[in-house]
Short mmCIF file of C-alpha atoms in Angstrom, two decimals:
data_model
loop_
_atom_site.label_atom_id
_atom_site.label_comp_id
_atom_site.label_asym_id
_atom_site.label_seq_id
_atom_site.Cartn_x
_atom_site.Cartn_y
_atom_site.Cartn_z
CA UNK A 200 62.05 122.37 180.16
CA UNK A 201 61.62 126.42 180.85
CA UNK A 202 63.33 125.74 184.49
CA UNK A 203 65.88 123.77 183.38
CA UNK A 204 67.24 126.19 180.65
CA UNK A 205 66.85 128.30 183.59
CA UNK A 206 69.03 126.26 185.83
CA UNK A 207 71.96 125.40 182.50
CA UNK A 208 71.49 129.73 182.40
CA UNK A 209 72.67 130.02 186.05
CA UNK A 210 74.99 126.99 186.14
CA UNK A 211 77.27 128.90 183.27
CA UNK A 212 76.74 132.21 185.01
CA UNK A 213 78.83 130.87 188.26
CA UNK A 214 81.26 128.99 186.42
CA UNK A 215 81.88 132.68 184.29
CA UNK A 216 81.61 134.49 188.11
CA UNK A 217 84.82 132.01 189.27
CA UNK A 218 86.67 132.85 186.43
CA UNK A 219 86.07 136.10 186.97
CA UNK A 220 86.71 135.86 190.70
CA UNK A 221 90.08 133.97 190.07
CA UNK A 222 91.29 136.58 187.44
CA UNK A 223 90.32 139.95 188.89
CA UNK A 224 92.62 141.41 191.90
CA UNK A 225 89.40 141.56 193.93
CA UNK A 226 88.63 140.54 198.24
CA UNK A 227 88.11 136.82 198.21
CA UNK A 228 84.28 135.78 198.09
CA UNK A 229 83.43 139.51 196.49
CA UNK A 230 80.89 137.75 194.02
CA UNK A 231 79.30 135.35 197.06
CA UNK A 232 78.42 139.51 198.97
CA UNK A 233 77.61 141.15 196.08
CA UNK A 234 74.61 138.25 195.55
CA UNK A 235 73.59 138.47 199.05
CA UNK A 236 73.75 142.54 199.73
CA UNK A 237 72.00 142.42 196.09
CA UNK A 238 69.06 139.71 197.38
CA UNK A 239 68.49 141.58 200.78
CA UNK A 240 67.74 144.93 198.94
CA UNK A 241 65.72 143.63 196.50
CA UNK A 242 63.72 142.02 199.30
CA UNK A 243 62.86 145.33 200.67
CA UNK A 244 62.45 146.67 197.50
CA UNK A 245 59.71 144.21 196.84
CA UNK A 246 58.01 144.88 200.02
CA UNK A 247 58.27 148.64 200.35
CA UNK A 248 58.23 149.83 196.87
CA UNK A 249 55.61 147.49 194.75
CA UNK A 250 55.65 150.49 192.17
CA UNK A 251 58.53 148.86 190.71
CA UNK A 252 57.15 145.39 190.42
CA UNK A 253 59.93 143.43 191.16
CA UNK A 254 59.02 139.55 191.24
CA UNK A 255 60.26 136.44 192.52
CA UNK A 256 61.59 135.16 189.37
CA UNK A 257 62.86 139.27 188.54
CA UNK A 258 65.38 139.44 191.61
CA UNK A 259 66.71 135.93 191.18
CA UNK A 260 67.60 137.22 187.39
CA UNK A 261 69.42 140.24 189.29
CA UNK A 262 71.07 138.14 191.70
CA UNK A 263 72.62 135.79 189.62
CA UNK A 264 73.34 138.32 187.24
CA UNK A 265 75.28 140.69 189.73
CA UNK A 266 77.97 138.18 190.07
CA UNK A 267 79.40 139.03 187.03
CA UNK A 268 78.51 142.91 186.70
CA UNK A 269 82.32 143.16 186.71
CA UNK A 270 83.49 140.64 184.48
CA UNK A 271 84.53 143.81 181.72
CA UNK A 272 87.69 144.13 184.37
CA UNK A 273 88.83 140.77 182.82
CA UNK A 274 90.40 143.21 179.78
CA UNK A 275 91.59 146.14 181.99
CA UNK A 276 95.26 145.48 182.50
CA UNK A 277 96.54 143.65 185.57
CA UNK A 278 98.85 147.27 186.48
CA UNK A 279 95.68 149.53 186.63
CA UNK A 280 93.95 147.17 188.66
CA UNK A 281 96.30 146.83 191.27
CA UNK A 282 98.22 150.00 191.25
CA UNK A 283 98.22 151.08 194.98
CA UNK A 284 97.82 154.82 194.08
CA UNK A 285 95.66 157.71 192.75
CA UNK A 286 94.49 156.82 189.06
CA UNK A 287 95.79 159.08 186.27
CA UNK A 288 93.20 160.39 183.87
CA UNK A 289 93.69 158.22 181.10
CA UNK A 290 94.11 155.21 183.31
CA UNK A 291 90.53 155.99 185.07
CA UNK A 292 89.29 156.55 181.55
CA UNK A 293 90.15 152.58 180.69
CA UNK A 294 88.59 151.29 183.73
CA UNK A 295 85.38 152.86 182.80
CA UNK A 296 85.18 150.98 179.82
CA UNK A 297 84.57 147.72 181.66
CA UNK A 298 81.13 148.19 181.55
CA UNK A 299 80.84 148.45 178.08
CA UNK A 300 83.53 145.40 177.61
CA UNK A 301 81.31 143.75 179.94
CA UNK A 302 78.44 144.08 178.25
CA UNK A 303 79.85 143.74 174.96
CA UNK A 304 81.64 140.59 176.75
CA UNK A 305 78.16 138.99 177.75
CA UNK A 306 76.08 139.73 174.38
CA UNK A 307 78.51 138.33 172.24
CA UNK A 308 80.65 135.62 174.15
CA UNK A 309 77.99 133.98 176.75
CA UNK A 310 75.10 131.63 175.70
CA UNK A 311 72.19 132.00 177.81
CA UNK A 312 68.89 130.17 177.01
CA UNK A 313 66.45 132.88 178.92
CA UNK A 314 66.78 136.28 176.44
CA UNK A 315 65.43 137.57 179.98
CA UNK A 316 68.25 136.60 182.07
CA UNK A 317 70.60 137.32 179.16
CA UNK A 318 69.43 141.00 178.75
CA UNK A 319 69.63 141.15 182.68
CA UNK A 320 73.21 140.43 182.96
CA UNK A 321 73.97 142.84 179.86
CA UNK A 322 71.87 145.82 181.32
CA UNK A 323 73.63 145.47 185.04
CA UNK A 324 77.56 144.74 183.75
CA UNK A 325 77.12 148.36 181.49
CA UNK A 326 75.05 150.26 183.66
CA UNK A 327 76.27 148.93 187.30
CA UNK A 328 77.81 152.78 187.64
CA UNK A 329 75.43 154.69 186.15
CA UNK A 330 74.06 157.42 189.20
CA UNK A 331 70.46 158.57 190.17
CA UNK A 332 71.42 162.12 189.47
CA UNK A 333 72.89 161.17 186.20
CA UNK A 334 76.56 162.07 187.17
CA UNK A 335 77.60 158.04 186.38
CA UNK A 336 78.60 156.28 183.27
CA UNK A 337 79.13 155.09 180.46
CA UNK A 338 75.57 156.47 179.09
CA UNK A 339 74.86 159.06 181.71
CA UNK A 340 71.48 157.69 182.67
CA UNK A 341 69.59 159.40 185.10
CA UNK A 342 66.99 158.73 187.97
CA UNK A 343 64.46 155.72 186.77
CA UNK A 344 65.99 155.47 183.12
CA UNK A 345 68.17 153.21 185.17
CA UNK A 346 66.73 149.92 185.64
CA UNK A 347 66.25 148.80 189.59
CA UNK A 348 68.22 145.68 189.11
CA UNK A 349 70.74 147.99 187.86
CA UNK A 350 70.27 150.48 190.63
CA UNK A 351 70.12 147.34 193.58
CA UNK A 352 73.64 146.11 192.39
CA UNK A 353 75.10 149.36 192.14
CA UNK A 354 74.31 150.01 195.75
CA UNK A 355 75.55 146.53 196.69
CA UNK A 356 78.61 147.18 195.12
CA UNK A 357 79.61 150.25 196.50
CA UNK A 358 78.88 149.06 200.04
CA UNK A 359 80.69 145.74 199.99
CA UNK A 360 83.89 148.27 198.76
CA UNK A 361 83.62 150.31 201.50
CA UNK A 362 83.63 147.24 203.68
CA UNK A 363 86.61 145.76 201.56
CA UNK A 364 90.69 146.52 201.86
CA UNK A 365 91.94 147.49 198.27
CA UNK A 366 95.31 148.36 197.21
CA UNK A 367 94.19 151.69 197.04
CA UNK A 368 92.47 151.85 200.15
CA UNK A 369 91.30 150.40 203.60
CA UNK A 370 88.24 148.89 204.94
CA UNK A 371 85.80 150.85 207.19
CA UNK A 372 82.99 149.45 209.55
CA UNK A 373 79.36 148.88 208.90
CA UNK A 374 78.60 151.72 210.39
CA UNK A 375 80.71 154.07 208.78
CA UNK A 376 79.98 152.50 205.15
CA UNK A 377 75.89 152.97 205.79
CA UNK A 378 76.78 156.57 207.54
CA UNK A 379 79.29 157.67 203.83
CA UNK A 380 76.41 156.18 201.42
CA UNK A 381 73.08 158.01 203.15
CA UNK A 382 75.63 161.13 203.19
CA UNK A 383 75.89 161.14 199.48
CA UNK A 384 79.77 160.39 199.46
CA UNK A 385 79.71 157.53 197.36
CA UNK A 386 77.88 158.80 194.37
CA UNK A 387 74.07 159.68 194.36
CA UNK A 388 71.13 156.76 195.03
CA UNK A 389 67.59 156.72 194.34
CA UNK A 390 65.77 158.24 197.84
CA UNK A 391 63.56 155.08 197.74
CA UNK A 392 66.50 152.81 197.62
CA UNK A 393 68.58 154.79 200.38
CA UNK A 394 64.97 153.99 202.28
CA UNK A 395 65.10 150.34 201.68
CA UNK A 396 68.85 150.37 202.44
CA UNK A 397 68.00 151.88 205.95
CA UNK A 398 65.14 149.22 206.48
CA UNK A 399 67.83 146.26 205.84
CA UNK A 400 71.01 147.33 207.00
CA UNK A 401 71.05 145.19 209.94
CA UNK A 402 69.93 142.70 207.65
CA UNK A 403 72.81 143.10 205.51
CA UNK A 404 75.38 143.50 208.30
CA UNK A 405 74.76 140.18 209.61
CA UNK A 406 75.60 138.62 205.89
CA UNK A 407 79.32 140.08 206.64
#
């Protein structure tokens, strides 16, 4: 009965990650990476940092979760997400609250049987930006107050938009994208996850 709550949890999950997929001016398949950059990392994660105790069951939570750590962008208007420029003040200000839509979005709009897997998807849609150093937001967390699956998606995310063409921007290589994150140009990561990151990258290139 317990797995197959499990399985209705994750079946309404994907059908929520299309919608958001179809809706949201995003590279086709963004979702589909995000899962698989999110797995690979927390594969090394479980094998080079136990300290965090990340299990079997714990990841697959994470995974499925992180394919809707964006759906908050379904109430940011369609002009702000697709405006092919430089962000005015009050415009970035309204982005950032798609974590907090997206959480809100989640806790009071989704049915999930698993409170786990529920909680999961709440804590990575708000806290998906949040940075080790505590320079992110909405809540400012800083270093472990962020939870891994948090941290693992965040990480995912920010390398699949390097990878990705934008209206705002163009794609760069692999190489480039691994060389900008380790660099510290793309916001701040935990050193253990940078470490992981370093152990899997080839891993992760080949899921391009």
């Amino acid at each position: 009965m317990k797995r197959r709550k499990r399985k209705a949890d994750e079946n309404t999950i994907d059908t929520v990650s299309n919608v958001v997929e179809f809706c949201i001016p995003e590279p086709d398949h963004h979702a589909d990476r995000i899962r698989k950059f999110t797995e690979c990392l927390g594969k090394g994660i479980m094998q080079m940092c136990p300290e965090y105790g990340l299990t079997a069951p714990a990841l697959e939570a994470i995974v499925h979760a992180s394919a809707i750590h964006d759906i908050g962008k379904l109430a940011v208007p369609e002009e702000i997400l697709q405006k092919p420029g430089k962000l005015s003040g009050q415009e970035w200000e309204i982005i950032k609250l798609h974590t907090i839509q997206g959480d809100e979005m989640i806790r009071n709009l989704m049915y999930l049987d698993d409170e786990g897997i529920h909680d999961v998807c709440c804590d990575i849609a708000r806290h998906h930006h949040e940075r080790y150093d505590g320079g992110g937001y909405p809540d400012g967390l800083k270093g472990e107050e962020i939870s891994i699956g948090a941290q693992t998606v965040a990480l995912a995310d920010v390398y699949d938009a390097l990878l990705s063409k934008r209206t705002y921007k163009g794609a760069v290589e692999p190489e480039q994208a691994f060389m900008m994150i380790m660099a510290g140009e793309c916001g701040v990561f935990s050193p253990k996850l940078l470490r992981v990151f370093e152990k899997v990258r080839k891993e992760m290139e080949e899921l391009i």
